[in-house]
Short mmCIF file of C-alpha atoms and ligand atoms in Angstrom, two decimals:
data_model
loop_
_atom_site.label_atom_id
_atom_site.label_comp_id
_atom_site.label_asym_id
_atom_site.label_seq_id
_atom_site.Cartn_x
_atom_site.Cartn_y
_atom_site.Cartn_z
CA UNK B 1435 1.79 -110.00 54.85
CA UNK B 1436 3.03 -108.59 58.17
CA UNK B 1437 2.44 -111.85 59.80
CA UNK B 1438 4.55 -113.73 57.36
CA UNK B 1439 6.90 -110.43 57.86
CA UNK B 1440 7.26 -111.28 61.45
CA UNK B 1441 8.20 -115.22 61.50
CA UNK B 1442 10.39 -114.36 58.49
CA UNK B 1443 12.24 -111.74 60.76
CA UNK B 1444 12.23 -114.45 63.65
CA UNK B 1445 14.06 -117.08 62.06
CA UNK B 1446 16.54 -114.34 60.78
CA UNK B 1447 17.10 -113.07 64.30
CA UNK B 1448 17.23 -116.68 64.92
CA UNK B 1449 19.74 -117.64 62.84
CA UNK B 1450 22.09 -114.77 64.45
CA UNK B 1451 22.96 -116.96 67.05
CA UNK B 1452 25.14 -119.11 64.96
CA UNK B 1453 27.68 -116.56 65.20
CA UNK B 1454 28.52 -117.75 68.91
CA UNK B 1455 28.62 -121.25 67.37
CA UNK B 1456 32.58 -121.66 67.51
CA UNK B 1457 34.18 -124.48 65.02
CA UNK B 1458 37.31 -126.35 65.72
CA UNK B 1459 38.71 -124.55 62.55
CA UNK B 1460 40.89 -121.13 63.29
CA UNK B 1461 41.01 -118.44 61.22
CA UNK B 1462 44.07 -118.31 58.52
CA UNK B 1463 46.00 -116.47 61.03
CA UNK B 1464 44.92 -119.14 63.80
CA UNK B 1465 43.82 -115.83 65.88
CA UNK B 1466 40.57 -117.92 67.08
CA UNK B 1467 38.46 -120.54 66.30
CA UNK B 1468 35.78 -119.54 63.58
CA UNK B 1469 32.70 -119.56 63.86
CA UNK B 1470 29.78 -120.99 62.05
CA UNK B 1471 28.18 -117.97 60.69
CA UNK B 1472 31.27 -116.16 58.86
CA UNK B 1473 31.72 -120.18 57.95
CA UNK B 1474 28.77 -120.31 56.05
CA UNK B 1475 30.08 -117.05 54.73
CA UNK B 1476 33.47 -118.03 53.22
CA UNK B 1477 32.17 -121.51 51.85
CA UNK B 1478 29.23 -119.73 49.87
CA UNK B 1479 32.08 -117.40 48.81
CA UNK B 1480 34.65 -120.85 48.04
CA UNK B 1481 31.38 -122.02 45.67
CA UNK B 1482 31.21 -118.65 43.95
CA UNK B 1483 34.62 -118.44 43.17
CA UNK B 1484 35.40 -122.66 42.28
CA UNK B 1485 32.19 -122.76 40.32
CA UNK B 1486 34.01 -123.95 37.42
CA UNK B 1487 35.30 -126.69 39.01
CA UNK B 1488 32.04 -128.27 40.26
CA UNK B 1489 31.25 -131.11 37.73
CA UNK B 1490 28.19 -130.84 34.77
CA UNK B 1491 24.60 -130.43 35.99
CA UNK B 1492 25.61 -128.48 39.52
CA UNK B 1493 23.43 -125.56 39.99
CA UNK B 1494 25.72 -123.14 41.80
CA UNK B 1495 22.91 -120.71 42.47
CA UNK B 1496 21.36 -124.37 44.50
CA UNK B 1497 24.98 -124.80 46.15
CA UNK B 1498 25.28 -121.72 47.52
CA UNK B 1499 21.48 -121.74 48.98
CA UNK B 1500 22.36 -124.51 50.69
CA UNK B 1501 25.84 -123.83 52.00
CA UNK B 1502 23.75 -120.53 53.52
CA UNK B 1503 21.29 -122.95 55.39
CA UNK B 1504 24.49 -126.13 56.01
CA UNK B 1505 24.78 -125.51 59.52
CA UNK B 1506 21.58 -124.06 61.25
CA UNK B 1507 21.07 -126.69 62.97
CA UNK B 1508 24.06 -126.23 64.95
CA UNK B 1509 22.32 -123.46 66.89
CA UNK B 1510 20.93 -126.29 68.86
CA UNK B 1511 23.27 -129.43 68.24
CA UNK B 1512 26.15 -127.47 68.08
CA UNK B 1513 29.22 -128.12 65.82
CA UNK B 1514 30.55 -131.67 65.38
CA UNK B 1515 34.05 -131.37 64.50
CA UNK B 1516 35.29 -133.79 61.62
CA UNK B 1517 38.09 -135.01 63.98
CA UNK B 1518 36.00 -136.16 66.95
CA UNK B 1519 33.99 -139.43 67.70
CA UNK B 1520 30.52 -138.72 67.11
CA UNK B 1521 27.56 -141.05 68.03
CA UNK B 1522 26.04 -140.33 64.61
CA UNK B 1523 22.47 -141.79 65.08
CA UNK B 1524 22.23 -139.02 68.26
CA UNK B 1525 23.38 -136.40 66.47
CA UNK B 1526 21.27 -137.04 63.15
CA UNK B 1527 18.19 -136.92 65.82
CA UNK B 1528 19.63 -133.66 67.68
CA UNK B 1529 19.89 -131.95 64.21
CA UNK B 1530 16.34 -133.40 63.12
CA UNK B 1531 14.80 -131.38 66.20
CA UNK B 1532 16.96 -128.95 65.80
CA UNK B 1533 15.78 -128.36 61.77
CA UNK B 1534 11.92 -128.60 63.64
CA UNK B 1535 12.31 -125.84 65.74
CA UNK B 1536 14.68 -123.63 63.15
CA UNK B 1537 12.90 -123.99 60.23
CA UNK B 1538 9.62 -124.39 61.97
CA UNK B 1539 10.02 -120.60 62.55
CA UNK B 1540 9.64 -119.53 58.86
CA UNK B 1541 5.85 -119.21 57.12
CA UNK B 1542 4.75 -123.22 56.39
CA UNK B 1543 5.51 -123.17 52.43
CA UNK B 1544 9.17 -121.53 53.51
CA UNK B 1545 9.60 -123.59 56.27
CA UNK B 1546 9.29 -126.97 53.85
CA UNK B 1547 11.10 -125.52 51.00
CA UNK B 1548 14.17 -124.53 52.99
CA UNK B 1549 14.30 -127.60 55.20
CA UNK B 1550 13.92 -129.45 51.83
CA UNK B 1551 17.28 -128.18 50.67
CA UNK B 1552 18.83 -129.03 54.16
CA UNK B 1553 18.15 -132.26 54.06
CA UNK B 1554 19.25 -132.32 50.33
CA UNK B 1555 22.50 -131.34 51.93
CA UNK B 1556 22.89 -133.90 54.28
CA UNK B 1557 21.54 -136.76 52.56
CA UNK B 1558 24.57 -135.80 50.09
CA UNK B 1559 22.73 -137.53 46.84
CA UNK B 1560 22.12 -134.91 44.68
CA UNK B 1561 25.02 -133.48 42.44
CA UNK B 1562 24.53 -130.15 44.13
CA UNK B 1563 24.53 -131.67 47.75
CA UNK B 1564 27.81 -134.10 47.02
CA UNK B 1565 29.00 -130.60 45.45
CA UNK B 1566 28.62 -128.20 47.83
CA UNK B 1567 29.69 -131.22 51.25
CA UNK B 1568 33.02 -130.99 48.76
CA UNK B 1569 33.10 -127.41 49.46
CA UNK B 1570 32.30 -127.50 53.35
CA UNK B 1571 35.18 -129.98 53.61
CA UNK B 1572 37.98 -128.41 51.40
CA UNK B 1573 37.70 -124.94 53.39
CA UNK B 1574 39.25 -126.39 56.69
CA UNK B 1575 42.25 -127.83 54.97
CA UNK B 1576 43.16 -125.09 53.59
CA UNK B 1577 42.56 -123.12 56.64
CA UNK B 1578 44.98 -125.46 58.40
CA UNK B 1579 47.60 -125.08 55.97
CA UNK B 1580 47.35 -121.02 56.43
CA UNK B 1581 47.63 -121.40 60.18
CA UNK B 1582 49.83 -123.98 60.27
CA UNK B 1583 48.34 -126.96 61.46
CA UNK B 1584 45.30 -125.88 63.71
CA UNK B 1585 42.46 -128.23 64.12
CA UNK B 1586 45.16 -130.86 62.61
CA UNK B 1587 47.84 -130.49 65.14
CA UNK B 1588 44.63 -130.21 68.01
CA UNK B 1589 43.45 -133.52 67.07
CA UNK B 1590 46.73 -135.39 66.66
CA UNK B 1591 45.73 -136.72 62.88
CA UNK B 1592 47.70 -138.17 60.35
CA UNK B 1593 47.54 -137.65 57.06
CA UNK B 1594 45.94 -141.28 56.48
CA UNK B 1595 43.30 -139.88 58.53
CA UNK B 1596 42.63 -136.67 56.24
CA UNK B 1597 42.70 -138.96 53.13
CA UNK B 1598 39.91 -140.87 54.86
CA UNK B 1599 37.13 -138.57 56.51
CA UNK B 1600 38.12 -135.68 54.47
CA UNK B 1601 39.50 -136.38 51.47
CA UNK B 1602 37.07 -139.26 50.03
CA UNK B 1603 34.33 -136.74 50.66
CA UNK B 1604 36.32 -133.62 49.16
CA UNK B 1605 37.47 -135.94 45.93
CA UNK B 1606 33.86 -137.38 45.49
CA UNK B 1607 32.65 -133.88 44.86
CA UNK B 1608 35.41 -132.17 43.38
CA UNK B 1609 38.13 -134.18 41.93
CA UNK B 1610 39.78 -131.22 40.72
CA UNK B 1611 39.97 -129.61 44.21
CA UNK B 1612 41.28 -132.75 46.13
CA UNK B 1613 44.41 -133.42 43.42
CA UNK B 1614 45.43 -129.55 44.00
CA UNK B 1615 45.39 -130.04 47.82
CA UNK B 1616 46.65 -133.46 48.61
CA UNK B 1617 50.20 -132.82 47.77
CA UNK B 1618 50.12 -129.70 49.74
CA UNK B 1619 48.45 -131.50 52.91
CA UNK B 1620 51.10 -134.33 52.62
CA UNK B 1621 53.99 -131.61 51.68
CA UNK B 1622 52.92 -130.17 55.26
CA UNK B 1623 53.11 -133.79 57.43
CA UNK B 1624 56.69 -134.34 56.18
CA UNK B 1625 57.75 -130.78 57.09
CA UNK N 218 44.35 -125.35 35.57
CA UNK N 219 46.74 -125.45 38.56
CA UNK N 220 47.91 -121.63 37.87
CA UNK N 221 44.33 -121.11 37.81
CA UNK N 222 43.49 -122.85 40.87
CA UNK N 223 46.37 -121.43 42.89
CA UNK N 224 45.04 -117.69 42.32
CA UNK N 225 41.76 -118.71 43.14
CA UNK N 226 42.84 -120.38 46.45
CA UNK N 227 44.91 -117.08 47.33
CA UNK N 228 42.18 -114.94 47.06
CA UNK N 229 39.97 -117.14 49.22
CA UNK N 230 42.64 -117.26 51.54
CA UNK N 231 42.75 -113.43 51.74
CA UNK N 232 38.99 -113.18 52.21
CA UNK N 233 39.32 -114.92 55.77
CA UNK N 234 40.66 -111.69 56.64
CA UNK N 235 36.98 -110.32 56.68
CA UNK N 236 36.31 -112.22 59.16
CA UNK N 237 38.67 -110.13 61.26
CA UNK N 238 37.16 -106.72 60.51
CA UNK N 239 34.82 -105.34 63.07
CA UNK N 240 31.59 -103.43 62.52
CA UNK N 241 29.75 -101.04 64.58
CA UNK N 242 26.74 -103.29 65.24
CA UNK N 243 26.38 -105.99 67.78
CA UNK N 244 24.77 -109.51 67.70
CA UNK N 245 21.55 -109.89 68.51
CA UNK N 246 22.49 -111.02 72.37
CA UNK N 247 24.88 -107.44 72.68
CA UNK N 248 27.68 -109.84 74.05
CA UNK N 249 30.49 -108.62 71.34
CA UNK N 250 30.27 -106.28 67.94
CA UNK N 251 29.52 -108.51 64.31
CA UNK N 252 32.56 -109.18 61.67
CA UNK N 253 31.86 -108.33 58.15
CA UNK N 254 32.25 -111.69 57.58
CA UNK N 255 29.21 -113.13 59.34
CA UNK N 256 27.14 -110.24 58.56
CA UNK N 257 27.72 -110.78 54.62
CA UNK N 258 26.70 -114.49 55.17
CA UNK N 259 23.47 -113.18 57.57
CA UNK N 260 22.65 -110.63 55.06
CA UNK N 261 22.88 -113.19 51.85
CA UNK N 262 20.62 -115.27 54.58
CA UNK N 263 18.41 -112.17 54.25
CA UNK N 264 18.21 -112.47 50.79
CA UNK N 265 17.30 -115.77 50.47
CA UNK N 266 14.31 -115.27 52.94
CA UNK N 267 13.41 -112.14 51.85
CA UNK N 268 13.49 -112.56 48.12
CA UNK N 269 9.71 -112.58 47.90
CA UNK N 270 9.74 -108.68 48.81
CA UNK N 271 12.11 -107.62 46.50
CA UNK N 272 10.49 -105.50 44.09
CA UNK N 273 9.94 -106.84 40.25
CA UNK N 274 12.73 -107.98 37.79
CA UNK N 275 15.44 -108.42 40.98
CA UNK N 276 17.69 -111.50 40.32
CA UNK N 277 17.78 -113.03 43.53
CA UNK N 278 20.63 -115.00 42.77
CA UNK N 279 22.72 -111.99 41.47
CA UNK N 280 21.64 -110.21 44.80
CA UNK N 281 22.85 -112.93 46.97
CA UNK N 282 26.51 -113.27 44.97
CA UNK N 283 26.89 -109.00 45.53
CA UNK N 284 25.97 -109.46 49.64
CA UNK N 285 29.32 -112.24 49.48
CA UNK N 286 31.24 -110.17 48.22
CA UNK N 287 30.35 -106.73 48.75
CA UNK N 288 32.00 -106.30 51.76
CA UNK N 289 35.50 -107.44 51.04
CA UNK N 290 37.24 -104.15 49.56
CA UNK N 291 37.24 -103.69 54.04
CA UNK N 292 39.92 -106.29 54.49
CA UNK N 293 42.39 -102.82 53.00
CA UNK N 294 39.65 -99.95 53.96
CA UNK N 295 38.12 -101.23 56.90
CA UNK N 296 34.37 -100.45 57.39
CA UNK N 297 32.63 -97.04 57.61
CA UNK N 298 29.74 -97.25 60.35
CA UNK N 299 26.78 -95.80 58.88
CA UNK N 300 26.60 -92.52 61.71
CA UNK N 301 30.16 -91.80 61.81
CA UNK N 302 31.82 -88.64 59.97
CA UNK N 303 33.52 -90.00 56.86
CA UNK N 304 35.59 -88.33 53.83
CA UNK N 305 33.24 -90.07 51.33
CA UNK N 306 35.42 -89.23 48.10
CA UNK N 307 38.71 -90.58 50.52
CA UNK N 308 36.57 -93.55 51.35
CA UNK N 309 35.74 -94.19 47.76
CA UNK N 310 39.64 -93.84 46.56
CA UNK N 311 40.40 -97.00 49.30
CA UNK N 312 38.16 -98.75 48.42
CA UNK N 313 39.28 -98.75 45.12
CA UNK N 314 42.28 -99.16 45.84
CA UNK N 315 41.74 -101.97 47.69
CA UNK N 316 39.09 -103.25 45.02
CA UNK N 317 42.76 -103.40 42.61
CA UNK N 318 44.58 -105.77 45.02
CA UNK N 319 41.84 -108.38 46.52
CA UNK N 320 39.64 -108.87 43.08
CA UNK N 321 43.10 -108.43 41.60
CA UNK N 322 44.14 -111.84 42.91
CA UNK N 323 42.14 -113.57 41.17
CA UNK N 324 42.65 -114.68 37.30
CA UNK N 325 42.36 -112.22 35.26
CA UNK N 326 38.41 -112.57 33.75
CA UNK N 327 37.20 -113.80 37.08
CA UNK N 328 38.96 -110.38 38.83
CA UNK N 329 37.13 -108.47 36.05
CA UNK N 330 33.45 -110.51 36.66
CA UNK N 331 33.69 -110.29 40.26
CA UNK N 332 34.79 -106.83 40.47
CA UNK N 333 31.96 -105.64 38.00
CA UNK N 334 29.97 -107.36 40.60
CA UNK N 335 30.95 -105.01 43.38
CA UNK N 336 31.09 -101.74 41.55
CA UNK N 337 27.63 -102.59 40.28
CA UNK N 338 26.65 -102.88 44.50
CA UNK N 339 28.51 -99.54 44.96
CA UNK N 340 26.84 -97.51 42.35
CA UNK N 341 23.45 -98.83 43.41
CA UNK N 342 22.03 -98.12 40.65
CA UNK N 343 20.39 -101.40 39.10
CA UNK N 344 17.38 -102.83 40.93
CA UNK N 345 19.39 -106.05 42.09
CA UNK N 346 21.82 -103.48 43.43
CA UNK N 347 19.03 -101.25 45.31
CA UNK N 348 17.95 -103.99 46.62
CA UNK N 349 21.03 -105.53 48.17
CA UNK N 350 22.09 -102.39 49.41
CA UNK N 351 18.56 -102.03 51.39
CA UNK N 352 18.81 -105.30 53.14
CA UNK N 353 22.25 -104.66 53.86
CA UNK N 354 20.47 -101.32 55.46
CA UNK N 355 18.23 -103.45 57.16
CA UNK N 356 20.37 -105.89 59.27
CA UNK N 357 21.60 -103.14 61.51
CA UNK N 358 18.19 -101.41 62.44
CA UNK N 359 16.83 -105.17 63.69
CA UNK N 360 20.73 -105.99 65.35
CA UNK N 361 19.91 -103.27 67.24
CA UNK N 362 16.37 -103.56 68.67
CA UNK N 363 17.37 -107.31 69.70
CA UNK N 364 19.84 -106.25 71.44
CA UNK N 365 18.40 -102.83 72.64
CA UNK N 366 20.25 -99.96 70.92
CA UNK N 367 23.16 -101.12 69.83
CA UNK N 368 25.21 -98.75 67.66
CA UNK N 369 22.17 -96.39 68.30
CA UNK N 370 23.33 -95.79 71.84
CA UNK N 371 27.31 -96.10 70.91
CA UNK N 372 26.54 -92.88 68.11
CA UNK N 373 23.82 -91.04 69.94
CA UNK N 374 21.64 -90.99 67.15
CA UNK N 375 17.96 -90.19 67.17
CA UNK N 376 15.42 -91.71 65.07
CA UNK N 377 15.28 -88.91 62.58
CA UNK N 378 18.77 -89.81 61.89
CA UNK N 379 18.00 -93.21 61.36
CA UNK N 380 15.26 -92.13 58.56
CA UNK N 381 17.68 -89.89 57.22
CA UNK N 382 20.68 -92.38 56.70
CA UNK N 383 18.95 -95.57 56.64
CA UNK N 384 15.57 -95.63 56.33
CA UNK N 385 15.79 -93.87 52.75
CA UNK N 386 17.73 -96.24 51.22
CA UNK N 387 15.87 -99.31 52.59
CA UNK N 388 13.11 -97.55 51.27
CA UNK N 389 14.25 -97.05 48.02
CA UNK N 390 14.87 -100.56 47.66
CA UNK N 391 12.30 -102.48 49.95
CA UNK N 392 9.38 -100.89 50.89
CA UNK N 393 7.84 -103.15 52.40
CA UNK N 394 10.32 -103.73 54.32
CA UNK N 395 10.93 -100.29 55.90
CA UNK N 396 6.99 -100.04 56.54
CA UNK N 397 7.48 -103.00 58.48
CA UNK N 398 10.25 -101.96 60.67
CA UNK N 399 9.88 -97.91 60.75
CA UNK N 400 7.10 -98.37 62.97
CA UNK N 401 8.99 -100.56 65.40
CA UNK N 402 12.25 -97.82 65.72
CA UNK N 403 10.47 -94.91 66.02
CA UNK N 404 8.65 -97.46 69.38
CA UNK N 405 12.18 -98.44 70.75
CA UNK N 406 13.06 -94.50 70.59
CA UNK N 407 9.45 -93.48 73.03
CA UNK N 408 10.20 -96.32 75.37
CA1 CA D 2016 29.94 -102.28 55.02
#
């Protein structure tokens, strides 16, 4: 028991470190950049409160599991912000390590189970996973719109480019979520 | 729906203001104090890992949806560090007050779910409630060996204090949990 105590406690003090993991969202009041821990935080919170909007068949007790575990990984790989060019292979290989070493720290059985649901995430197949990678991408929007343009105006996207990498994925997951916000996103780029 | 959806959205917009309010514990690497917005998303993290030591009959996934939210009548209140002097019954009148305006947001059955939620944490009187309120106990404690006193240097406090204020109600609602890390304190405080 105290063994399983210990690696259990690891991996928690582990997993502190991705509050120094900083996002190229700001905060509502564009203050800073957030991070990825009160991230996790306020999308778990997004799939408490929207639950009602997810479609049939999502578990939201799953979702918000997994939006708790989303970005681990990025205590090693760090963030990749939607906006940037990624080399996607390297990064899907960075995170795979990355999931080794993180998850690797819990007791075996944990250590598969949790991983299990990560990889649920990203393979974005399930209705909870396509769910819940909804959620993760309708929080920075709206963050943007609060602060007035942040990783939006840092970036130098258009709209058209929103609708593309952000929307699809927000509107495959949550219809209901991406017909409230698209007017408001293109209400902003004609301001 | 869109009425709906709008006072959902404004309350999750107000929430990013947790992420603003400042605690007395550190992160694990002492380089700047913790939000009460990352530590309700480490804490929930807790949960999740931890389940297995909660005592019979706890609804994990009830636990996990009081650590989101229990901390955001702070946004108005701010937080109370566990050793400082505090007007309790004051505290408690804020915090309701505050309770009124942020669940208030919300429409009108979700304010009342959510809020239930919260006052059901406060009163700590269920077991799902005991045992949030012990792990939320039990993030400080291990902040602050990892990063070598902590708020226990910042407040002076001696380890009799800790079992006093702490220790008792992680205790109460994790056992196994406090004979885990008692042993470890009451080290840090002979080194
Ligand atoms: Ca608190």
């Amino acid at each position: 028991m105290s063994a399983r105590l210990d690696a259990q406690m690891s991996f928690l003090n582990e997993a502190d470190k991705l509050k120094n993991v900083i996002r190229a969202t700001t905060l509502c009041d564009g203050s800073r950049h957030e991070n990825s821990g009160e991230h996790s935080w306020h999308i778990a919170l997004y799939a408490l409160v929207l639950a009602e909007h997810a479609p049939d068949g999502v578990d939201i007790n799953r979702v918000i599991k997994m939006l708790l575990l989303h970005d681990l990984v990025e205590i090693d790989a760090g963030d990749a912000p939607i906006f940037g060019d990624h080399d996607i292979a390297a990064m899907e290989a960075d995170e795979a390590i990355a999931a080794d070493r993180i998850f690797g720290m819990l007791p075996v059985d944990q250590s598969v189970e949790l991983r299990a649901i990560w990889e649920e995430f990203e393979a974005a197949q399930t209705p909870d996973a396509i769910f819940a990678k909804s959620l993760d991408r309708f929080q920075p929007p709206n963050q943007n719109l609060m602060s007035n343009g942040g990783s939006w105006t840092d970036y130098g996207v258009s709209y058209d480019t929103i609708e593309a990498r952000v929307g699809s994925k927000i509107e495959r997951g949550a219809p209901v979520l991406w017909a409230w916000l698209s007017p408001k996103i293109r209400a902003w780029f004609l301001h």
